[in-house]
Coordinates of C-alpha atoms in Angstrom, one line a residue:
M28 CA 98.7 77.4 -14.3
G29 CA 95.5 75.5 -13.6
K30 CA 96.7 74.7 -10.0
E31 CA 97.6 78.4 -9.4
K32 CA 94.2 79.6 -10.7
K33 CA 92.5 77.0 -8.5
A34 CA 94.5 78.1 -5.4
K35 CA 93.6 81.7 -6.1
N36 CA 89.9 80.9 -6.4
I37 CA 90.1 79.0 -3.1
F38 CA 91.8 81.9 -1.3
S39 CA 89.2 84.3 -2.9
I40 CA 86.3 82.2 -1.6
V41 CA 87.8 81.9 1.9
G42 CA 88.4 85.6 2.0
K43 CA 84.8 86.3 1.0
I44 CA 83.6 83.9 3.7
F45 CA 85.6 85.8 6.3
I46 CA 84.3 89.1 5.1
V47 CA 80.7 87.9 5.4
L48 CA 81.4 86.5 8.9
F49 CA 82.9 89.8 9.9
L50 CA 79.9 91.7 8.6
I51 CA 77.6 89.4 10.5
V52 CA 79.5 90.0 13.8
E53 CA 79.5 93.7 13.2
I54 CA 75.9 94.2 12.1
Y55 CA 74.0 91.6 14.1
P56 CA 74.4 93.4 17.5
V57 CA 72.9 96.6 16.1
F58 CA 70.1 94.6 14.5
W59 CA 69.5 92.7 17.7
I60 CA 69.3 95.9 19.7
L61 CA 66.8 97.5 17.3
M62 CA 64.6 94.4 17.3
S63 CA 64.8 94.1 21.1
S64 CA 63.8 97.8 21.5
L65 CA 60.5 96.9 19.7
K66 CA 59.5 94.1 22.1
P67 CA 57.1 94.6 25.1
T68 CA 58.5 93.4 28.5
Q69 CA 56.5 90.2 28.6
E70 CA 58.1 88.9 25.3
F71 CA 61.5 88.9 27.0
N72 CA 60.2 86.3 29.4
L73 CA 58.1 84.2 26.9
T74 CA 60.4 84.1 23.8
P75 CA 64.1 83.6 23.2
S76 CA 66.3 86.6 23.2
Y77 CA 67.1 86.2 19.5
A78 CA 63.4 86.0 18.5
L79 CA 61.9 88.8 16.4
P80 CA 59.1 90.9 18.0
V81 CA 55.7 89.5 17.5
K82 CA 54.4 93.0 16.9
P83 CA 56.5 96.2 17.0
Y84 CA 56.0 98.0 20.3
F85 CA 57.0 101.6 19.6
Q86 CA 55.8 102.7 23.1
N87 CA 59.2 101.7 24.3
Y88 CA 60.7 104.8 22.7
A89 CA 58.2 107.0 24.4
K90 CA 59.1 105.4 27.7
A91 CA 62.8 105.8 27.0
W92 CA 62.4 109.5 26.0
I93 CA 60.2 110.5 29.0
Q94 CA 60.4 107.9 31.7
G95 CA 64.0 107.1 31.0
K96 CA 64.8 110.8 30.9
M97 CA 66.6 110.3 27.6
N98 CA 65.5 113.8 26.6
I99 CA 67.6 115.2 29.4
Y100 CA 70.6 112.9 28.9
F101 CA 70.6 113.2 25.1
G102 CA 70.5 117.0 25.4
N103 CA 73.4 117.1 27.9
S104 CA 75.5 114.8 25.7
A105 CA 74.7 116.9 22.6
I106 CA 75.7 120.1 24.3
V107 CA 79.0 118.9 25.8
T108 CA 80.0 117.0 22.7
I109 CA 79.2 119.8 20.2
V110 CA 80.9 122.5 22.3
S111 CA 83.9 120.3 22.9
L112 CA 84.2 119.5 19.2
F113 CA 84.1 123.2 18.3
F114 CA 87.0 124.1 20.5
I115 CA 88.9 120.9 19.7
V116 CA 88.7 121.7 16.0
L117 CA 89.4 125.4 16.5
L118 CA 92.4 124.9 18.8
G119 CA 93.6 121.8 17.1
T120 CA 93.8 123.3 13.6
T121 CA 95.5 126.5 14.7
S122 CA 97.9 124.6 16.9
A123 CA 98.7 122.1 14.2
F124 CA 99.3 124.9 11.7
A125 CA 101.6 126.8 14.1
L126 CA 103.5 123.6 15.0
T127 CA 103.9 122.5 11.5
K128 CA 104.1 125.4 9.1
M129 CA 105.4 128.3 11.3
R130 CA 109.0 128.5 12.4
W131 CA 109.6 129.7 15.9
N132 CA 111.8 128.8 18.9
L133 CA 110.8 125.8 21.1
R134 CA 108.4 124.6 18.4
D135 CA 109.6 121.0 18.5
K136 CA 109.6 120.9 22.3
V137 CA 106.0 122.2 22.5
M138 CA 105.0 119.6 19.9
K139 CA 106.5 116.9 22.1
I140 CA 104.6 118.2 25.1
F141 CA 101.3 118.0 23.2
L142 CA 102.1 114.5 21.9
S143 CA 103.0 113.3 25.3
G144 CA 99.3 113.9 26.2
I145 CA 98.4 110.9 24.0
M146 CA 100.3 108.6 26.3
I147 CA 98.7 109.7 29.6
P148 CA 96.3 107.0 30.9
T149 CA 92.8 108.3 31.7
A150 CA 92.8 106.6 35.1
V151 CA 95.9 108.5 36.2
V152 CA 94.3 111.9 36.0
L153 CA 90.8 111.1 37.4
I154 CA 91.6 111.8 41.1
P155 CA 93.7 115.0 40.4
L156 CA 91.0 116.3 38.1
Y157 CA 88.2 115.4 40.6
S158 CA 90.1 117.3 43.4
M159 CA 90.7 120.3 41.1
Y160 CA 87.1 120.5 39.9
H161 CA 85.8 120.0 43.5
G162 CA 87.9 123.0 44.6
L163 CA 86.7 125.1 41.7
G164 CA 83.1 124.1 42.2
L165 CA 82.8 122.6 38.8
L166 CA 81.5 119.1 39.7
N167 CA 78.1 118.3 38.4
T168 CA 78.5 120.9 35.6
R169 CA 78.8 120.5 31.9
L170 CA 81.9 122.7 32.0
S171 CA 83.9 120.0 33.8
L172 CA 83.2 117.6 31.0
I173 CA 83.8 120.2 28.3
L174 CA 87.2 121.2 29.7
T175 CA 88.3 117.5 30.1
Y176 CA 87.1 116.6 26.6
I177 CA 89.0 119.5 25.1
A178 CA 92.2 118.6 27.0
F179 CA 92.1 115.0 26.1
G180 CA 91.0 115.6 22.5
L181 CA 93.7 118.1 21.5
P182 CA 96.8 115.9 21.5
L183 CA 95.4 113.3 19.1
T184 CA 93.8 116.0 17.0
I185 CA 97.1 117.9 16.7
F186 CA 99.0 114.7 15.9
L187 CA 96.6 113.7 13.1
L188 CA 96.3 117.2 11.6
R189 CA 100.1 117.7 11.8
G190 CA 100.6 114.6 9.7
Y191 CA 98.0 116.0 7.2
L192 CA 99.7 119.4 7.0
V193 CA 103.1 117.9 6.4
S194 CA 101.8 116.5 3.1
L195 CA 100.9 120.0 1.9
P196 CA 103.7 121.9 0.1
D197 CA 105.1 125.1 1.6
D198 CA 105.1 126.8 -1.8
M199 CA 101.6 128.0 -1.4
I200 CA 102.5 129.7 1.9
E201 CA 105.6 131.3 0.4
A202 CA 103.6 132.6 -2.6
A203 CA 101.0 134.1 -0.3
V204 CA 103.7 135.8 1.9
I205 CA 105.2 137.3 -1.3
D206 CA 101.7 138.6 -2.2
G207 CA 101.5 140.3 1.2
A208 CA 99.1 138.0 2.9
S209 CA 99.2 138.0 6.7
I210 CA 99.5 134.8 8.7
Y211 CA 95.8 134.9 9.6
Q212 CA 94.9 135.2 6.0
I213 CA 97.1 132.3 5.0
F214 CA 95.5 130.1 7.6
T215 CA 91.9 131.1 7.0
R216 CA 91.9 131.4 3.2
I217 CA 94.5 128.8 2.2
M218 CA 95.3 126.2 4.8
F219 CA 92.0 125.8 6.5
P220 CA 90.1 125.0 3.3
L221 CA 92.8 122.5 2.3
M222 CA 92.5 120.9 5.7
K223 CA 88.7 120.2 5.3
T224 CA 89.1 116.5 4.8
G225 CA 91.4 116.1 7.7
I226 CA 89.2 118.2 9.9
V227 CA 86.2 116.0 9.1
T228 CA 88.3 112.9 9.9
V229 CA 89.4 114.1 13.3
G230 CA 86.0 115.6 14.0
V231 CA 84.3 112.2 13.5
I232 CA 86.9 110.4 15.5
Q233 CA 86.6 112.9 18.4
F234 CA 82.8 112.7 18.2
Y235 CA 82.9 109.0 18.8
F236 CA 85.2 109.4 21.8
R237 CA 83.3 112.2 23.4
W238 CA 79.8 110.9 22.8
N239 CA 80.6 107.5 24.1
D240 CA 82.5 108.7 27.1
L241 CA 81.6 106.9 30.3
I242 CA 84.5 107.2 32.8
F243 CA 84.7 111.0 33.0
S244 CA 80.9 111.5 33.1
M245 CA 80.6 108.9 35.9
T246 CA 83.4 110.6 37.8
F247 CA 82.4 114.2 37.6
I248 CA 78.6 114.0 37.3
S249 CA 76.3 112.6 39.9
D250 CA 73.3 115.0 39.5
T251 CA 70.6 113.3 37.4
K252 CA 69.9 116.6 35.5
M253 CA 73.5 116.8 34.3
K254 CA 74.0 113.1 33.3
T255 CA 75.0 112.2 29.8
V256 CA 73.5 109.4 27.7
Q257 CA 76.1 106.8 28.6
T258 CA 75.7 107.3 32.4
G259 CA 72.0 107.6 32.2
L260 CA 71.7 104.2 30.6
L261 CA 73.3 102.6 33.7
Y262 CA 70.6 103.8 36.1
F263 CA 67.5 103.2 34.0
S264 CA 64.7 101.5 36.0
D265 CA 61.1 102.2 36.9
M266 CA 59.9 103.6 40.2
Y267 CA 60.1 100.1 41.9
G268 CA 63.6 99.4 40.7
N269 CA 62.5 96.9 38.0
R270 CA 64.1 96.7 34.6
D271 CA 62.0 97.5 31.6
W272 CA 64.2 95.8 29.0
G273 CA 62.3 97.0 26.0
A274 CA 62.7 100.6 27.1
I275 CA 66.3 100.0 28.0
F276 CA 67.1 98.7 24.5
A277 CA 65.2 101.7 23.1
C278 CA 67.5 104.0 25.2
I279 CA 70.5 102.1 23.7
A280 CA 69.1 102.5 20.2
I281 CA 68.6 106.2 20.7
S282 CA 72.1 106.6 22.1
V283 CA 73.6 104.8 19.1
L284 CA 71.6 106.7 16.5
P285 CA 73.9 109.8 16.2
T286 CA 77.0 107.7 15.6
L287 CA 75.2 105.6 13.0
I288 CA 74.0 108.8 11.2
I289 CA 77.5 110.3 11.2
Y290 CA 79.0 107.1 10.0
I291 CA 76.6 106.8 7.1
F292 CA 77.0 110.4 5.9
M293 CA 80.7 111.0 6.7
N294 CA 82.1 107.5 5.9
K295 CA 83.5 108.5 2.5
M296 CA 85.1 111.7 3.7
V297 CA 86.7 109.9 6.6
I298 CA 88.2 107.2 4.4
E299 CA 89.4 109.9 2.0
G300 CA 91.0 111.9 4.8
M301 CA 92.8 108.8 6.1
T302 CA 94.1 107.8 2.7
S303 CA 95.2 111.4 1.8
G304 CA 97.4 112.0 4.8
A305 CA 95.3 112.6 7.8
I306 CA 96.9 109.8 9.8
K307 CA 100.4 110.1 8.3
G308 CA 103.1 111.3 10.6

């Protein structure tokens, strides 16, 4: 028994060491970005990259917001992400409900068509989408990104919500039908509230994907006024083409801020959604 207890203690210590190392690997890059965003340009040349700022230089954030045009890029990202999320959640919840709880012809085939969208590589559709948007005059518009985000967000959303809906019993729907409720009342008053945790889960996941998108925004947007945060970061420089690293790291910190806020406030609900059926299928 003594040897078994000793072995368990060793495994426990080793496990804790790995957890600490994992946390360091995860947290240190964010900490390094925040500290670098508070350094003036000359400190990057005079001190090691891992050194803390001698004195916080908050002017970097003013440069990032105005000179780096983060006010424009941040606004564009916020608009396309929020609008896309609204339609992804609206269409995803209604489609998942129809494909899971309603009985109609071709339901399984339609479901397979939606799910096949998960397997389509992004690179395959870039040229066809670019040609289509060019013909429709949608290049350099937010609509091109919104439509693309909705199309690529729906398959995964439907898949996750369908797995969540499967775990909900049909008895409630049958009882509501007997009481005379319409299909719209069943969805809005019964199923939608019960799907709240699953909706938050897919909403957070889709937010991360859409906010951090680079490939679509680089392909469809070339106008500076329409660029999103991720593409704007690639071209940040002063009027002489020099790199102001402090301001660049401030831009990165600003771009990461929404995801950190959402993670902090939505973390418990996302974990609850995942453990209660949101990713079962």
